[in-house]
Amino acid sequence: MSLAVTSVFEMANEQTGTTEYKISLVSEHGGLVATSLGYELQTAAFKRRTFDTLIVAGNTDGAPASAGLLSYLRGADSRTRRIASICTGAFILAEAGLLDGRRATTHWLFARTLQQKYPKIEVDADRIFVVDGPIWTSAGMSAGVDLALALVEKDLGAETARMAARKLVVYHRRAGGQSQYSALLDLDAKSDRVQTALAYARENLGAELSVRELARAAHLSPRQFSRLFREETGQSPAKAIERLRIEAARLMMESGRFSVEEVARENGFGNRERMRRSFVRAFGQPPAALQRAAGVPRVSTANH
């Protein structure tokens, strides 16, 4: 999954009609490297090669980096324009000392471990990706695509990145952080039908999302759906949908790009007062207070 980032650079080359990016897959010794699924990839040895951009892939087994890789990364810090990590690749950058005194992120499931193991890092567990100087870190592996699109935008402009995203059928700029996705996992739905209903809800937060509508998405009767949903998640459908809406709204508010009215409308609250009441129930304070605490300037709307 980490290799999905290479498609972003490929699409950028297609869009510009020139070879803006030359991609090399490298490892300590070169040769065939087995993936977590068992198939092998051909790589070149990195030795002391110099690159404009280095991207360190994550792994699924938590294995520590080799001494050779760590030595290479420490040396590359001074001769490479930027270094990035995907998912748990942040642990490798941390082990090399490249994240000391910097902000970084990683997959939400491992963020607390990263913070505890490397206290010199300011871990932001709710970001799709984080940029701190020449160091870029992404959340989960799919977030590596978001990071790669941001790299392309910085290099070649927003239009090239937008067209690359369009060809890949992904968001150019994904709104919000990763908690909106971890929230679905926290609900711990086991059956395909409830998972389908939750995925439908996540994609349609601005809609009414009644029990009847969710049951239709799950291909169940409303009574069957309500019973199964509560059995699997321990919550009523209404409570779970409110939670998804609150998290998505909070992330939009913290981005500083939307007015309260826009956030309320996009996330299905109907009006700012209903959203305010939901925020007070969930956080003990209204949306504006959370915005101020995050240091985000308020966005207002005006008629022209």
Coordinates of C-alpha atoms in Angstrom, one line a residue:
M1 CA 0.0 0.0 0.0
S2 CA 2.9 2.3 0.6
L3 CA 3.8 2.1 -3.0
A4 CA 0.6 3.8 -4.0
V5 CA 2.5 7.1 -3.7
T6 CA 4.4 6.3 -6.8
S7 CA 1.2 6.5 -8.8
V8 CA 0.8 10.1 -7.8
F9 CA 4.2 11.0 -9.3
E10 CA 3.4 9.0 -12.4
M11 CA 0.2 10.9 -12.9
A12 CA 2.0 14.2 -12.4
N13 CA 4.5 13.2 -15.1
E14 CA 1.6 12.3 -17.4
Q15 CA -0.1 15.7 -16.7
T16 CA 2.9 17.8 -17.4
G17 CA 4.1 15.6 -20.4
T18 CA 7.6 15.6 -19.0
T19 CA 9.6 13.5 -16.6
E20 CA 9.4 15.7 -13.5
Y21 CA 9.9 12.8 -11.2
K22 CA 12.2 9.8 -11.6
I23 CA 11.2 7.0 -9.2
S24 CA 13.7 4.5 -7.6
L25 CA 12.8 1.8 -5.2
V26 CA 15.8 1.3 -2.9
S27 CA 16.8 -0.8 0.0
E28 CA 20.0 -1.4 2.0
H29 CA 21.4 -4.2 -0.1
G30 CA 19.3 -4.0 -3.2
G31 CA 17.8 -7.0 -5.0
L32 CA 14.5 -8.6 -4.3
V33 CA 12.6 -7.4 -1.2
A34 CA 9.5 -9.4 0.0
T35 CA 6.4 -7.4 0.8
S36 CA 4.0 -8.3 3.7
L37 CA 1.9 -10.2 1.2
G38 CA 4.8 -12.3 0.1
Y39 CA 5.5 -11.1 -3.4
E40 CA 8.8 -9.5 -4.1
L41 CA 9.9 -6.2 -5.5
Q42 CA 13.2 -5.4 -7.3
T43 CA 15.2 -2.7 -5.6
A44 CA 18.5 -1.0 -6.0
A45 CA 21.0 -0.5 -3.1
F46 CA 20.9 3.0 -1.7
K47 CA 24.6 3.0 -0.7
R48 CA 25.4 6.7 -0.6
R49 CA 23.1 7.7 -3.5
T50 CA 21.6 11.2 -3.2
F51 CA 18.0 11.9 -4.0
D52 CA 15.9 15.1 -4.0
T53 CA 13.1 13.4 -2.0
L54 CA 13.3 10.3 0.2
I55 CA 10.1 8.5 1.3
V56 CA 10.3 5.8 3.9
A57 CA 7.6 3.2 3.7
G58 CA 5.8 1.8 6.8
N59 CA 5.7 -1.8 7.8
T60 CA 3.1 -4.1 9.4
D61 CA 5.3 -6.1 11.8
G62 CA 6.9 -3.2 13.8
A63 CA 10.4 -4.5 13.0
P64 CA 13.2 -2.0 13.9
A65 CA 15.2 -0.4 11.2
S66 CA 18.7 -1.8 10.4
A67 CA 21.8 0.0 11.4
G68 CA 22.6 0.6 7.8
L69 CA 19.3 2.2 7.0
L70 CA 19.5 4.5 10.1
S71 CA 23.1 5.5 9.2
Y72 CA 22.0 6.3 5.6
L73 CA 19.0 8.4 6.8
R74 CA 21.2 10.4 9.2
G75 CA 23.6 11.2 6.4
A76 CA 20.9 11.9 3.9
D77 CA 19.4 14.6 6.2
S78 CA 22.0 17.1 5.1
R79 CA 22.1 16.2 1.4
T80 CA 18.4 15.6 0.6
R81 CA 15.9 18.4 0.1
R82 CA 13.1 16.6 2.0
I83 CA 12.4 13.3 3.7
A84 CA 9.0 11.8 4.2
S85 CA 7.5 8.8 6.0
I86 CA 4.3 6.8 5.3
C87 CA 2.3 5.4 8.3
T88 CA 4.7 3.6 10.7
G89 CA 7.6 4.8 8.7
A90 CA 7.6 7.6 11.2
F91 CA 9.1 5.2 13.7
I92 CA 12.2 4.8 11.4
L93 CA 12.6 8.5 11.1
A94 CA 12.3 8.8 14.8
E95 CA 14.8 6.1 15.5
A96 CA 17.2 8.0 13.2
G97 CA 16.7 11.1 15.3
L98 CA 15.2 13.1 12.4
L99 CA 12.0 13.9 14.2
D100 CA 13.5 15.2 17.4
G101 CA 12.0 18.6 18.2
R102 CA 9.6 18.4 15.3
R103 CA 5.9 17.9 14.8
A104 CA 4.9 14.5 13.2
T105 CA 2.1 12.1 12.8
T106 CA 1.6 8.4 12.2
H107 CA -1.2 5.9 12.0
W108 CA -3.7 6.8 14.8
L109 CA -3.4 3.3 16.3
F110 CA 0.4 3.8 16.9
A111 CA 0.5 7.5 17.7
R112 CA 0.5 7.1 21.5
T113 CA 3.3 4.6 21.2
L114 CA 5.4 6.9 19.1
Q115 CA 4.9 9.7 21.6
Q116 CA 5.8 7.5 24.6
K117 CA 8.9 6.0 22.9
Y118 CA 10.2 9.3 21.5
P119 CA 9.1 12.1 23.9
K120 CA 11.2 14.7 22.0
I121 CA 8.6 14.5 19.2
E122 CA 5.3 16.5 19.2
V123 CA 3.0 13.8 17.9
D124 CA -0.2 15.1 16.3
A125 CA -2.4 12.1 16.2
D126 CA -5.3 13.7 14.3
R127 CA -3.7 14.8 11.0
I128 CA -3.7 13.2 7.6
F129 CA -0.1 14.4 7.2
V130 CA 2.2 16.9 8.9
V131 CA 4.9 19.1 7.4
D132 CA 7.7 20.4 9.7
G133 CA 10.5 22.0 7.7
P134 CA 12.0 19.4 5.3
I135 CA 10.4 16.5 7.1
W136 CA 6.9 15.2 6.1
T137 CA 5.0 12.4 7.9
S138 CA 1.7 10.8 7.0
A139 CA -0.9 9.0 9.0
G140 CA -2.1 5.6 7.6
M141 CA -0.8 4.2 4.3
S142 CA -3.6 5.6 2.2
A143 CA -2.7 9.0 3.7
G144 CA 0.6 8.7 1.9
V145 CA -1.3 9.5 -1.2
D146 CA -2.5 12.7 0.4
L147 CA 1.1 13.5 1.3
A148 CA 2.4 12.8 -2.2
L149 CA -0.3 15.0 -3.7
A150 CA 0.8 17.8 -1.4
L151 CA 4.5 17.3 -2.5
V152 CA 3.4 17.6 -6.2
E153 CA 1.4 20.7 -5.4
K154 CA 4.4 22.3 -3.8
D155 CA 6.6 21.4 -6.7
L156 CA 4.3 21.9 -9.7
G157 CA 1.3 23.8 -8.5
A158 CA -2.2 23.1 -7.4
E159 CA -3.6 22.4 -10.9
T160 CA -1.2 19.6 -11.6
A161 CA -1.9 18.0 -8.2
R162 CA -5.6 18.4 -8.8
M163 CA -5.5 16.7 -12.1
A164 CA -3.3 13.9 -10.7
A165 CA -5.9 13.3 -8.0
R166 CA -8.7 13.4 -10.5
K167 CA -7.0 10.6 -12.6
L168 CA -6.5 8.6 -9.5
V169 CA -10.1 9.2 -8.4
V170 CA -9.0 10.5 -4.9
Y171 CA -9.5 13.8 -3.1
H172 CA -7.1 16.5 -4.0
R173 CA -7.3 17.8 -0.4
R174 CA -9.0 15.6 2.1
A175 CA -10.8 17.6 4.7
G176 CA -10.2 16.9 8.4
G177 CA -8.0 14.5 10.2
Q178 CA -7.8 10.8 10.7
S179 CA -10.1 10.6 13.8
Q180 CA -13.1 10.7 11.4
Y181 CA -12.0 7.4 10.1
S182 CA -10.9 5.9 13.4
A183 CA -14.4 6.7 14.7
L184 CA -15.9 4.2 12.3
L185 CA -13.4 1.6 13.6
D186 CA -14.2 2.4 17.2
L187 CA -17.8 1.6 16.5
D188 CA -16.5 -2.0 15.9
A189 CA -19.3 -3.1 13.5
K190 CA -18.8 -6.8 12.7
S191 CA -21.3 -7.5 10.0
D192 CA -21.0 -6.3 6.4
R193 CA -24.5 -4.8 6.6
V194 CA -23.8 -2.5 9.5
Q195 CA -20.4 -1.6 8.1
T196 CA -22.1 -0.7 4.8
A197 CA -24.6 1.5 6.6
L198 CA -21.8 3.3 8.5
A199 CA -19.8 3.9 5.3
Y200 CA -23.0 5.2 3.7
A201 CA -23.5 7.6 6.7
R202 CA -19.9 8.8 6.5
E203 CA -20.3 9.7 2.9
N204 CA -23.7 11.4 3.4
L205 CA -23.4 13.3 6.7
G206 CA -25.3 16.2 5.2
A207 CA -28.4 14.1 4.6
E208 CA -31.1 13.3 7.1
L209 CA -29.8 9.7 7.8
S210 CA -32.9 8.4 9.5
V211 CA -33.0 4.8 10.7
R212 CA -35.2 4.0 7.7
E213 CA -32.6 5.3 5.3
L214 CA -29.7 3.6 7.0
A215 CA -31.7 0.3 7.1
R216 CA -32.3 0.7 3.4
A217 CA -28.5 1.0 2.8
A218 CA -28.0 -2.2 4.9
H219 CA -30.8 -4.0 3.1
L220 CA -32.6 -4.7 6.4
S221 CA -36.0 -3.6 7.9
P222 CA -35.7 -0.6 10.3
R223 CA -36.5 -2.9 13.3
Q224 CA -33.9 -5.5 12.2
F225 CA -31.3 -2.8 11.6
S226 CA -31.8 -1.0 14.9
R227 CA -31.5 -4.2 16.9
L228 CA -28.4 -5.4 15.0
F229 CA -26.8 -2.0 15.1
R230 CA -27.1 -1.8 18.9
E231 CA -25.9 -5.4 19.4
E232 CA -22.8 -4.7 17.4
T233 CA -21.9 -1.2 18.4
G234 CA -23.5 -0.7 21.8
Q235 CA -25.1 2.5 20.6
S236 CA -28.3 3.6 18.9
P237 CA -27.9 4.6 15.2
A238 CA -28.9 8.2 16.1
K239 CA -26.1 8.4 18.8
A240 CA -23.5 6.9 16.4
I241 CA -24.4 9.3 13.6
E242 CA -24.2 12.3 15.9
R243 CA -20.7 11.2 16.9
L244 CA -19.6 10.9 13.3
R245 CA -21.1 14.4 12.6
I246 CA -19.5 16.0 15.6
E247 CA -16.0 14.6 14.7
A248 CA -16.3 15.7 11.1
A249 CA -17.6 19.1 12.1
R250 CA -14.8 19.6 14.7
L251 CA -12.2 18.8 12.1
M252 CA -13.7 21.3 9.6
M253 CA -13.8 23.9 12.3
E254 CA -10.2 23.4 13.1
S255 CA -9.2 23.7 9.5
G256 CA -10.1 27.4 9.7
R257 CA -11.5 27.4 6.1
F258 CA -15.3 27.2 6.8
S259 CA -17.8 29.3 8.6
V260 CA -20.0 27.8 11.4
E261 CA -23.0 27.9 9.1
E262 CA -21.1 25.9 6.4
V263 CA -19.9 23.3 8.9
A264 CA -23.4 22.9 10.3
R265 CA -24.9 22.5 6.9
E266 CA -22.3 20.2 5.5
N267 CA -22.5 17.8 8.4
G268 CA -26.3 17.5 8.7
F269 CA -27.0 19.6 11.8
G270 CA -29.3 21.9 9.9
N271 CA -28.4 25.0 11.8
R272 CA -25.6 26.3 14.0
E273 CA -27.7 26.1 17.2
R274 CA -28.3 22.4 16.8
M275 CA -24.6 21.9 16.2
R276 CA -23.7 24.0 19.2
R277 CA -25.9 21.9 21.5
S278 CA -24.3 18.7 20.1
F279 CA -20.8 20.1 20.7
V280 CA -21.7 21.1 24.3
R281 CA -23.0 17.5 25.0
A282 CA -19.9 16.0 23.5
F283 CA -17.1 18.4 24.6
G284 CA -18.7 20.5 27.3
Q285 CA -18.1 23.7 25.2
P286 CA -19.4 25.2 22.0
P287 CA -17.6 25.0 18.6
A288 CA -16.3 28.6 18.8
A289 CA -14.5 27.8 22.1
L290 CA -12.8 24.7 20.5
Q291 CA -11.7 26.9 17.6
R292 CA -10.2 29.4 19.9
A293 CA -8.4 26.7 21.9
A294 CA -6.9 25.4 18.7
G295 CA -5.7 28.9 17.7
V296 CA -7.9 28.9 14.6
P297 CA -9.3 32.3 13.4
R298 CA -13.0 32.4 13.0
V299 CA -14.5 32.4 9.5
S300 CA -17.6 34.5 9.0
T301 CA -20.0 34.7 6.1
A302 CA -21.2 37.8 4.4
N303 CA -23.7 38.7 1.6
H304 CA -22.3 40.4 -1.5

